Short mmCIF file of N, CA and C in Angstrom, two decimals:
data_model
loop_
_atom_site.label_atom_id
_atom_site.label_comp_id
_atom_site.label_asym_id
_atom_site.label_seq_id
_atom_site.Cartn_x
_atom_site.Cartn_y
_atom_site.Cartn_z
N MET A 1 -14.24 1.62 -13.35
CA MET A 1 -13.27 0.39 -13.71
C MET A 1 -12.46 0.94 -14.99
N SER A 2 -11.21 0.78 -15.04
CA SER A 2 -10.35 0.97 -16.61
C SER A 2 -10.87 -0.39 -17.05
N GLU A 3 -10.58 -0.24 -18.45
CA GLU A 3 -10.98 -1.02 -19.54
C GLU A 3 -9.91 -0.94 -20.74
N PHE A 4 -9.28 -1.89 -21.07
CA PHE A 4 -8.25 -1.88 -22.20
C PHE A 4 -8.68 -2.48 -23.69
N ARG A 5 -8.49 -1.66 -24.62
CA ARG A 5 -8.73 -2.66 -26.07
C ARG A 5 -7.72 -3.50 -26.11
N VAL A 6 -7.83 -4.38 -27.10
CA VAL A 6 -7.30 -5.92 -27.24
C VAL A 6 -5.74 -5.34 -27.52
N SER A 7 -5.59 -4.22 -28.38
CA SER A 7 -4.21 -4.10 -28.68
C SER A 7 -3.33 -3.37 -27.73
N GLU A 8 -4.30 -2.69 -26.73
CA GLU A 8 -3.55 -2.11 -25.24
C GLU A 8 -3.04 -3.33 -24.38
N ALA A 9 -3.92 -4.36 -24.41
CA ALA A 9 -3.75 -5.37 -23.33
C ALA A 9 -2.81 -6.10 -24.03
N ALA A 10 -2.45 -6.38 -25.06
CA ALA A 10 -1.35 -6.84 -25.84
C ALA A 10 -0.05 -6.30 -25.33
N ALA A 11 0.12 -4.96 -25.68
CA ALA A 11 1.43 -4.34 -25.33
C ALA A 11 1.79 -3.97 -23.62
N LEU A 12 0.55 -4.06 -23.03
CA LEU A 12 0.85 -4.38 -21.67
C LEU A 12 1.45 -5.64 -21.36
N LEU A 13 0.83 -6.94 -21.67
CA LEU A 13 1.43 -8.17 -21.56
C LEU A 13 2.81 -8.65 -22.52
N GLY A 14 2.99 -7.88 -23.26
CA GLY A 14 4.26 -8.10 -24.29
C GLY A 14 3.60 -9.44 -25.06
N VAL A 15 2.57 -9.36 -25.39
CA VAL A 15 2.19 -10.41 -26.70
C VAL A 15 1.62 -10.03 -27.89
N SER A 16 1.30 -10.40 -28.58
CA SER A 16 0.35 -10.31 -29.88
C SER A 16 -1.13 -10.25 -29.35
N ASP A 17 -1.68 -8.79 -30.50
CA ASP A 17 -3.15 -9.24 -30.32
C ASP A 17 -3.75 -10.58 -30.47
N ASP A 18 -3.16 -11.22 -31.30
CA ASP A 18 -3.96 -12.59 -31.81
C ASP A 18 -3.90 -13.40 -30.23
N THR A 19 -2.77 -13.26 -29.77
CA THR A 19 -2.56 -14.23 -28.60
C THR A 19 -3.83 -13.76 -27.39
N VAL A 20 -3.64 -12.36 -27.21
CA VAL A 20 -4.82 -11.93 -26.59
C VAL A 20 -6.12 -12.34 -26.78
N ARG A 21 -6.75 -12.27 -28.04
CA ARG A 21 -7.94 -12.98 -28.48
C ARG A 21 -7.53 -14.50 -28.66
N ARG A 22 -6.73 -15.32 -28.72
CA ARG A 22 -6.85 -16.75 -28.28
C ARG A 22 -7.02 -16.79 -26.86
N TRP A 23 -6.38 -16.17 -26.11
CA TRP A 23 -6.56 -16.25 -24.41
C TRP A 23 -8.02 -15.99 -24.10
N GLY A 24 -8.57 -14.87 -24.93
CA GLY A 24 -10.12 -14.75 -24.46
C GLY A 24 -11.00 -15.75 -25.31
N GLU A 25 -10.44 -16.55 -26.45
CA GLU A 25 -11.27 -17.51 -26.64
C GLU A 25 -11.41 -18.65 -26.00
N SER A 26 -10.12 -19.07 -25.17
CA SER A 26 -9.83 -20.18 -24.60
C SER A 26 -10.35 -19.97 -22.83
N GLY A 27 -10.91 -18.94 -22.73
CA GLY A 27 -11.07 -18.41 -21.34
C GLY A 27 -10.12 -18.08 -20.40
N ARG A 28 -8.94 -17.81 -20.99
CA ARG A 28 -7.64 -17.79 -19.95
C ARG A 28 -7.83 -16.30 -19.71
N LEU A 29 -8.41 -15.22 -20.31
CA LEU A 29 -8.37 -13.85 -20.11
C LEU A 29 -10.17 -13.24 -20.69
N PRO A 30 -10.95 -13.03 -19.85
CA PRO A 30 -12.56 -12.42 -20.25
C PRO A 30 -12.12 -11.27 -20.74
N ILE A 31 -12.92 -11.32 -22.17
CA ILE A 31 -13.17 -10.43 -23.00
C ILE A 31 -14.39 -10.21 -23.40
N ARG A 32 -14.80 -8.91 -23.46
CA ARG A 32 -16.34 -8.46 -23.98
C ARG A 32 -16.19 -7.43 -24.30
N ARG A 33 -17.49 -7.07 -25.11
CA ARG A 33 -17.75 -6.12 -26.27
C ARG A 33 -18.14 -4.59 -25.02
N ALA A 34 -17.78 -4.03 -25.29
CA ALA A 34 -17.87 -2.54 -24.90
C ALA A 34 -19.16 -2.09 -25.74
N ASP A 35 -19.88 -0.82 -25.17
CA ASP A 35 -21.17 -0.29 -25.80
C ASP A 35 -20.86 -0.03 -26.96
N ASN A 36 -19.42 0.50 -27.61
CA ASN A 36 -19.04 0.87 -28.85
C ASN A 36 -18.69 -0.23 -29.66
N GLY A 37 -18.89 -1.48 -29.17
CA GLY A 37 -18.69 -2.74 -29.88
C GLY A 37 -17.25 -3.17 -30.30
N ARG A 38 -16.50 -2.56 -29.67
CA ARG A 38 -15.07 -3.17 -29.62
C ARG A 38 -14.67 -4.00 -28.20
N GLN A 39 -13.94 -4.87 -28.61
CA GLN A 39 -13.63 -5.89 -27.64
C GLN A 39 -12.59 -5.43 -26.63
N VAL A 40 -12.99 -5.53 -25.21
CA VAL A 40 -12.17 -4.98 -24.28
C VAL A 40 -11.84 -5.81 -23.37
N ILE A 41 -11.10 -5.72 -22.37
CA ILE A 41 -10.53 -6.53 -21.14
C ILE A 41 -10.33 -5.60 -20.17
N ASP A 42 -11.11 -5.91 -18.84
CA ASP A 42 -11.35 -5.18 -17.65
C ASP A 42 -9.88 -4.99 -17.05
N GLY A 43 -9.28 -3.96 -16.83
CA GLY A 43 -8.44 -4.04 -15.67
C GLY A 43 -7.96 -5.05 -14.88
N VAL A 44 -9.55 -5.02 -14.19
CA VAL A 44 -9.01 -6.05 -12.99
C VAL A 44 -9.03 -7.42 -13.51
N ASP A 45 -9.54 -7.65 -14.54
CA ASP A 45 -8.89 -8.97 -14.91
C ASP A 45 -7.78 -9.38 -15.68
N LEU A 46 -7.19 -8.19 -16.06
CA LEU A 46 -5.52 -8.23 -16.75
C LEU A 46 -4.77 -8.47 -15.89
N ALA A 47 -4.97 -7.84 -14.51
CA ALA A 47 -4.05 -7.60 -13.63
C ALA A 47 -3.40 -9.07 -12.89
N PRO A 48 -4.14 -10.26 -12.84
CA PRO A 48 -3.66 -11.48 -12.33
C PRO A 48 -2.78 -12.17 -13.38
N LEU A 49 -3.26 -11.78 -14.84
CA LEU A 49 -2.60 -12.39 -15.90
C LEU A 49 -1.29 -11.77 -15.67
N MET A 50 -0.94 -10.38 -15.73
CA MET A 50 0.39 -10.00 -15.81
C MET A 50 1.15 -10.06 -14.95
N THR A 51 0.65 -10.56 -13.69
CA THR A 51 1.28 -11.09 -12.63
C THR A 51 1.98 -12.41 -12.59
N GLU A 52 1.09 -13.40 -13.26
CA GLU A 52 1.33 -14.86 -13.49
C GLU A 52 2.43 -14.66 -14.71
N LEU A 53 2.27 -14.23 -15.71
CA LEU A 53 3.20 -13.82 -16.83
C LEU A 53 4.56 -13.25 -16.37
N ALA A 54 4.69 -12.31 -15.57
CA ALA A 54 5.58 -11.84 -15.17
C ALA A 54 6.65 -12.87 -14.36
N ALA A 55 5.82 -13.56 -13.47
CA ALA A 55 6.68 -14.77 -12.89
C ALA A 55 7.13 -15.84 -13.59
N GLU A 56 6.90 -15.84 -15.18
CA GLU A 56 7.35 -16.59 -16.14
C GLU A 56 8.43 -16.16 -16.79
N SER A 57 8.48 -14.98 -16.94
CA SER A 57 9.44 -14.11 -17.54
C SER A 57 10.76 -14.22 -17.49
N PRO A 58 11.69 -14.53 -18.73
CA PRO A 58 13.02 -14.70 -18.50
C PRO A 58 13.80 -13.33 -18.40
N LEU A 59 13.15 -12.28 -18.56
CA LEU A 59 13.99 -11.08 -18.42
C LEU A 59 14.55 -10.94 -16.96
N ALA A 60 13.77 -10.83 -15.80
CA ALA A 60 14.46 -11.21 -14.64
C ALA A 60 15.36 -11.78 -14.27
N ASP A 61 15.35 -13.27 -14.84
CA ASP A 61 16.52 -14.15 -14.28
C ASP A 61 17.59 -13.79 -15.32
N ALA A 62 17.26 -13.12 -16.38
CA ALA A 62 18.24 -12.46 -17.65
C ALA A 62 19.19 -11.45 -16.99
N PHE A 63 18.58 -10.56 -16.40
CA PHE A 63 19.00 -9.29 -16.12
C PHE A 63 18.62 -9.08 -14.98
N PRO A 64 19.28 -9.72 -13.69
CA PRO A 64 18.61 -9.50 -12.21
C PRO A 64 19.21 -8.22 -11.80
N THR A 65 20.33 -7.64 -12.11
CA THR A 65 20.80 -6.30 -11.62
C THR A 65 20.93 -5.36 -12.73
N ALA A 66 20.04 -5.17 -13.63
CA ALA A 66 20.33 -4.22 -14.74
C ALA A 66 20.35 -2.77 -14.58
N ARG A 67 21.71 -2.26 -15.39
CA ARG A 67 21.70 -0.90 -14.59
C ARG A 67 20.49 0.06 -15.31
N VAL A 68 20.30 1.05 -15.02
CA VAL A 68 19.41 1.84 -15.54
C VAL A 68 19.55 3.41 -15.61
N SER A 69 19.01 4.30 -16.17
CA SER A 69 19.20 5.85 -16.16
C SER A 69 18.55 6.30 -14.61
N ALA A 70 18.79 7.46 -14.85
CA ALA A 70 18.37 8.48 -13.52
C ALA A 70 16.88 8.64 -13.37
N ARG A 71 16.35 8.65 -14.61
CA ARG A 71 15.03 8.51 -14.40
C ARG A 71 14.18 7.42 -15.25
N ASN A 72 13.56 6.43 -14.74
CA ASN A 72 12.90 5.60 -15.61
C ASN A 72 11.26 5.43 -14.93
N ARG A 73 10.77 5.29 -16.19
CA ARG A 73 9.41 5.26 -16.16
C ARG A 73 8.94 3.73 -16.55
N PHE A 74 7.81 3.24 -15.59
CA PHE A 74 7.27 1.60 -15.79
C PHE A 74 5.90 1.97 -15.75
N THR A 75 5.24 1.48 -16.98
CA THR A 75 3.92 1.73 -17.34
C THR A 75 3.62 0.21 -17.21
N GLY A 76 2.29 0.05 -16.12
CA GLY A 76 1.74 -1.21 -16.18
C GLY A 76 0.42 -0.97 -15.56
N ILE A 77 0.17 -2.08 -14.70
CA ILE A 77 -1.46 -2.22 -14.15
C ILE A 77 -1.35 -2.48 -12.51
N VAL A 78 -1.97 -1.37 -11.94
CA VAL A 78 -2.21 -1.51 -10.55
C VAL A 78 -2.55 -2.99 -10.05
N THR A 79 -1.71 -3.65 -9.46
CA THR A 79 -2.11 -5.07 -8.93
C THR A 79 -2.57 -5.47 -7.64
N ALA A 80 -2.28 -4.65 -6.84
CA ALA A 80 -2.58 -4.30 -5.28
C ALA A 80 -2.59 -3.07 -4.78
N VAL A 81 -3.52 -2.39 -3.83
CA VAL A 81 -3.38 -1.50 -2.97
C VAL A 81 -3.76 -1.56 -1.79
N THR A 82 -2.85 -1.52 -0.66
CA THR A 82 -2.98 -1.70 0.45
C THR A 82 -3.09 -0.08 1.33
N ARG A 83 -4.15 0.26 1.92
CA ARG A 83 -4.42 1.30 2.40
C ARG A 83 -4.65 1.18 4.13
N ASP A 84 -4.13 2.06 4.82
CA ASP A 84 -3.95 1.99 6.22
C ASP A 84 -4.65 3.38 6.26
N GLY A 85 -4.71 3.93 7.59
CA GLY A 85 -5.09 5.08 8.08
C GLY A 85 -4.22 6.37 7.50
N VAL A 86 -3.02 6.36 7.32
CA VAL A 86 -2.31 7.70 6.56
C VAL A 86 -1.54 7.01 5.68
N MET A 87 -0.79 5.68 5.45
CA MET A 87 -0.02 5.21 4.23
C MET A 87 -1.13 4.14 3.57
N ALA A 88 -0.47 4.04 2.28
CA ALA A 88 -0.62 3.22 0.99
C ALA A 88 0.45 2.66 0.61
N GLN A 89 0.18 1.47 0.23
CA GLN A 89 1.21 0.71 -0.54
C GLN A 89 0.50 0.47 -2.04
N VAL A 90 0.88 0.87 -2.94
CA VAL A 90 0.94 0.37 -4.16
C VAL A 90 1.64 -0.66 -5.29
N ASP A 91 1.12 -1.59 -5.55
CA ASP A 91 2.26 -2.57 -6.51
C ASP A 91 1.56 -2.17 -7.69
N ILE A 92 2.30 -2.14 -8.69
CA ILE A 92 2.40 -2.24 -10.34
C ILE A 92 2.89 -3.30 -10.94
N GLN A 93 2.39 -3.75 -11.46
CA GLN A 93 3.09 -5.16 -12.65
C GLN A 93 3.50 -4.53 -14.02
N ALA A 94 4.62 -3.74 -14.27
CA ALA A 94 5.16 -3.17 -15.58
C ALA A 94 5.99 -4.15 -16.25
N GLY A 95 5.13 -5.23 -17.01
CA GLY A 95 6.04 -6.37 -17.94
C GLY A 95 6.30 -7.16 -16.76
N PRO A 96 7.65 -7.46 -16.72
CA PRO A 96 8.01 -8.49 -15.87
C PRO A 96 8.30 -7.90 -14.77
N PHE A 97 8.14 -6.82 -14.59
CA PHE A 97 8.66 -6.11 -13.33
C PHE A 97 7.67 -5.66 -11.97
N ARG A 98 7.71 -5.69 -10.97
CA ARG A 98 6.60 -5.40 -10.15
C ARG A 98 7.57 -4.28 -9.30
N VAL A 99 7.06 -3.20 -9.48
CA VAL A 99 7.20 -2.06 -8.65
C VAL A 99 6.38 -1.49 -7.46
N VAL A 100 6.82 -1.15 -6.42
CA VAL A 100 6.09 -1.02 -5.07
C VAL A 100 6.40 0.65 -4.80
N SER A 101 5.02 1.20 -4.40
CA SER A 101 5.52 2.55 -4.16
C SER A 101 4.82 3.03 -2.58
N LEU A 102 5.14 3.53 -1.82
CA LEU A 102 4.56 3.54 -0.35
C LEU A 102 4.11 5.31 -0.59
N MET A 103 3.35 5.33 -0.47
CA MET A 103 2.60 7.17 -0.48
C MET A 103 1.77 7.46 0.65
N SER A 104 0.83 8.27 0.77
CA SER A 104 0.02 8.74 1.28
C SER A 104 -1.27 8.02 1.00
N ARG A 105 -2.07 7.88 1.79
CA ARG A 105 -3.25 7.32 1.59
C ARG A 105 -4.12 8.20 0.77
N GLU A 106 -4.10 9.43 1.16
CA GLU A 106 -4.78 10.71 0.20
C GLU A 106 -4.37 10.69 -1.00
N ALA A 107 -3.10 10.65 -1.10
CA ALA A 107 -2.32 10.67 -2.82
C ALA A 107 -3.03 9.50 -3.68
N ALA A 108 -3.16 8.35 -2.89
CA ALA A 108 -3.47 6.87 -3.71
C ALA A 108 -5.02 7.52 -3.89
N ASP A 109 -5.89 7.76 -2.89
CA ASP A 109 -6.91 7.96 -3.34
C ASP A 109 -7.38 9.11 -4.47
N GLU A 110 -6.74 10.24 -4.26
CA GLU A 110 -6.92 11.45 -5.37
C GLU A 110 -6.66 10.76 -6.76
N LEU A 111 -5.60 10.08 -7.05
CA LEU A 111 -5.23 9.40 -7.99
C LEU A 111 -6.37 7.95 -8.52
N GLY A 112 -7.15 8.07 -7.58
CA GLY A 112 -7.73 6.77 -7.86
C GLY A 112 -7.22 5.43 -8.04
N LEU A 113 -6.09 5.08 -7.72
CA LEU A 113 -5.46 3.66 -7.63
C LEU A 113 -6.26 2.70 -7.16
N GLU A 114 -6.43 1.65 -8.05
CA GLU A 114 -7.17 0.69 -7.57
C GLU A 114 -6.66 -0.76 -8.57
N VAL A 115 -6.90 -1.64 -8.16
CA VAL A 115 -6.72 -2.77 -8.74
C VAL A 115 -7.02 -2.85 -10.25
N GLY A 116 -5.99 -2.85 -11.07
CA GLY A 116 -6.64 -2.97 -12.73
C GLY A 116 -6.64 -1.64 -13.68
N VAL A 117 -6.15 -0.60 -12.72
CA VAL A 117 -6.04 0.95 -13.56
C VAL A 117 -4.72 0.80 -14.07
N LEU A 118 -4.46 1.66 -15.24
CA LEU A 118 -3.26 1.88 -15.57
C LEU A 118 -2.62 2.89 -14.60
N ALA A 119 -1.22 2.63 -14.59
CA ALA A 119 -0.34 3.87 -13.93
C ALA A 119 1.00 3.43 -14.58
N VAL A 120 1.56 4.62 -14.13
CA VAL A 120 3.16 4.88 -14.46
C VAL A 120 4.04 5.10 -13.34
N ALA A 121 4.86 4.46 -12.67
CA ALA A 121 5.75 4.61 -11.67
C ALA A 121 6.94 5.31 -12.47
N SER A 122 7.49 6.30 -11.84
CA SER A 122 8.56 6.95 -12.28
C SER A 122 9.66 6.90 -10.69
N ALA A 123 10.83 6.47 -11.21
CA ALA A 123 11.80 6.32 -10.24
C ALA A 123 13.16 7.08 -10.55
N LYS A 124 13.63 7.71 -9.43
CA LYS A 124 14.97 8.49 -9.49
C LYS A 124 15.39 8.16 -8.08
N ALA A 125 16.53 7.63 -7.93
CA ALA A 125 17.18 7.03 -6.76
C ALA A 125 16.46 6.09 -5.96
N THR A 126 16.17 6.83 -4.85
CA THR A 126 15.52 5.71 -3.95
C THR A 126 13.83 6.21 -3.61
N VAL A 127 13.04 6.97 -4.78
CA VAL A 127 11.91 7.73 -4.78
C VAL A 127 11.40 7.18 -5.97
N VAL A 128 9.92 6.29 -5.49
CA VAL A 128 9.44 6.15 -6.68
C VAL A 128 7.79 6.93 -6.66
N THR A 129 7.58 7.72 -7.71
CA THR A 129 6.21 8.16 -7.60
C THR A 129 5.37 7.61 -8.80
N VAL A 130 4.03 7.90 -8.52
CA VAL A 130 3.11 7.36 -9.30
C VAL A 130 2.18 8.14 -9.79
N GLU A 131 1.96 8.25 -11.16
CA GLU A 131 1.05 9.25 -11.94
C GLU A 131 -0.15 8.15 -12.55
N ARG A 132 -0.96 9.13 -13.05
CA ARG A 132 -2.40 8.14 -13.71
C ARG A 132 -2.18 9.12 -15.34
N PRO A 133 -1.82 8.14 -16.46
CA PRO A 133 -2.18 8.92 -17.69
C PRO A 133 -3.42 9.62 -18.01
N GLU A 134 -3.22 10.47 -18.95
CA GLU A 134 -4.18 11.14 -19.74
C GLU A 134 -5.47 9.95 -19.94
N GLU A 135 -7.03 10.43 -19.24
CA GLU A 135 -7.72 9.01 -20.01
C GLU A 135 -8.03 9.37 -21.66
N ARG A 136 -8.18 8.33 -22.36
CA ARG A 136 -8.45 8.57 -23.74
C ARG A 136 -9.87 8.92 -23.90
N ALA A 137 -10.55 9.53 -24.87
CA ALA A 137 -11.80 10.31 -25.15
C ALA A 137 -12.26 8.69 -25.82
#
């Protein structure tokens, strides 16, 4: 399971560290102490809040047809993985943007794509690839 420090969760959610802590205190976001004593949020608990906040974001309404460069990278949290015999559909919530990638099931399995893990979607033309960033020590 992926877990994120308060500062990392805040960056992914587009809010301050203090806001994440307040949401933890109010019960909106489960925060727990890791073995090292740091406050962390499990990715599986972060994913639904990211989806909820994205629905409330004014960016999608303000820039519905934003122009972008040829190479784009969207860092976010996996919010859904649907696997069948051969293919997998992976949904990533990257700030206010939902990115969906279709890939082989084998690729999704090898990347360890599950709800709550950090992933980066990159897009060029009509192709979206998904990668996992390096694990931190």
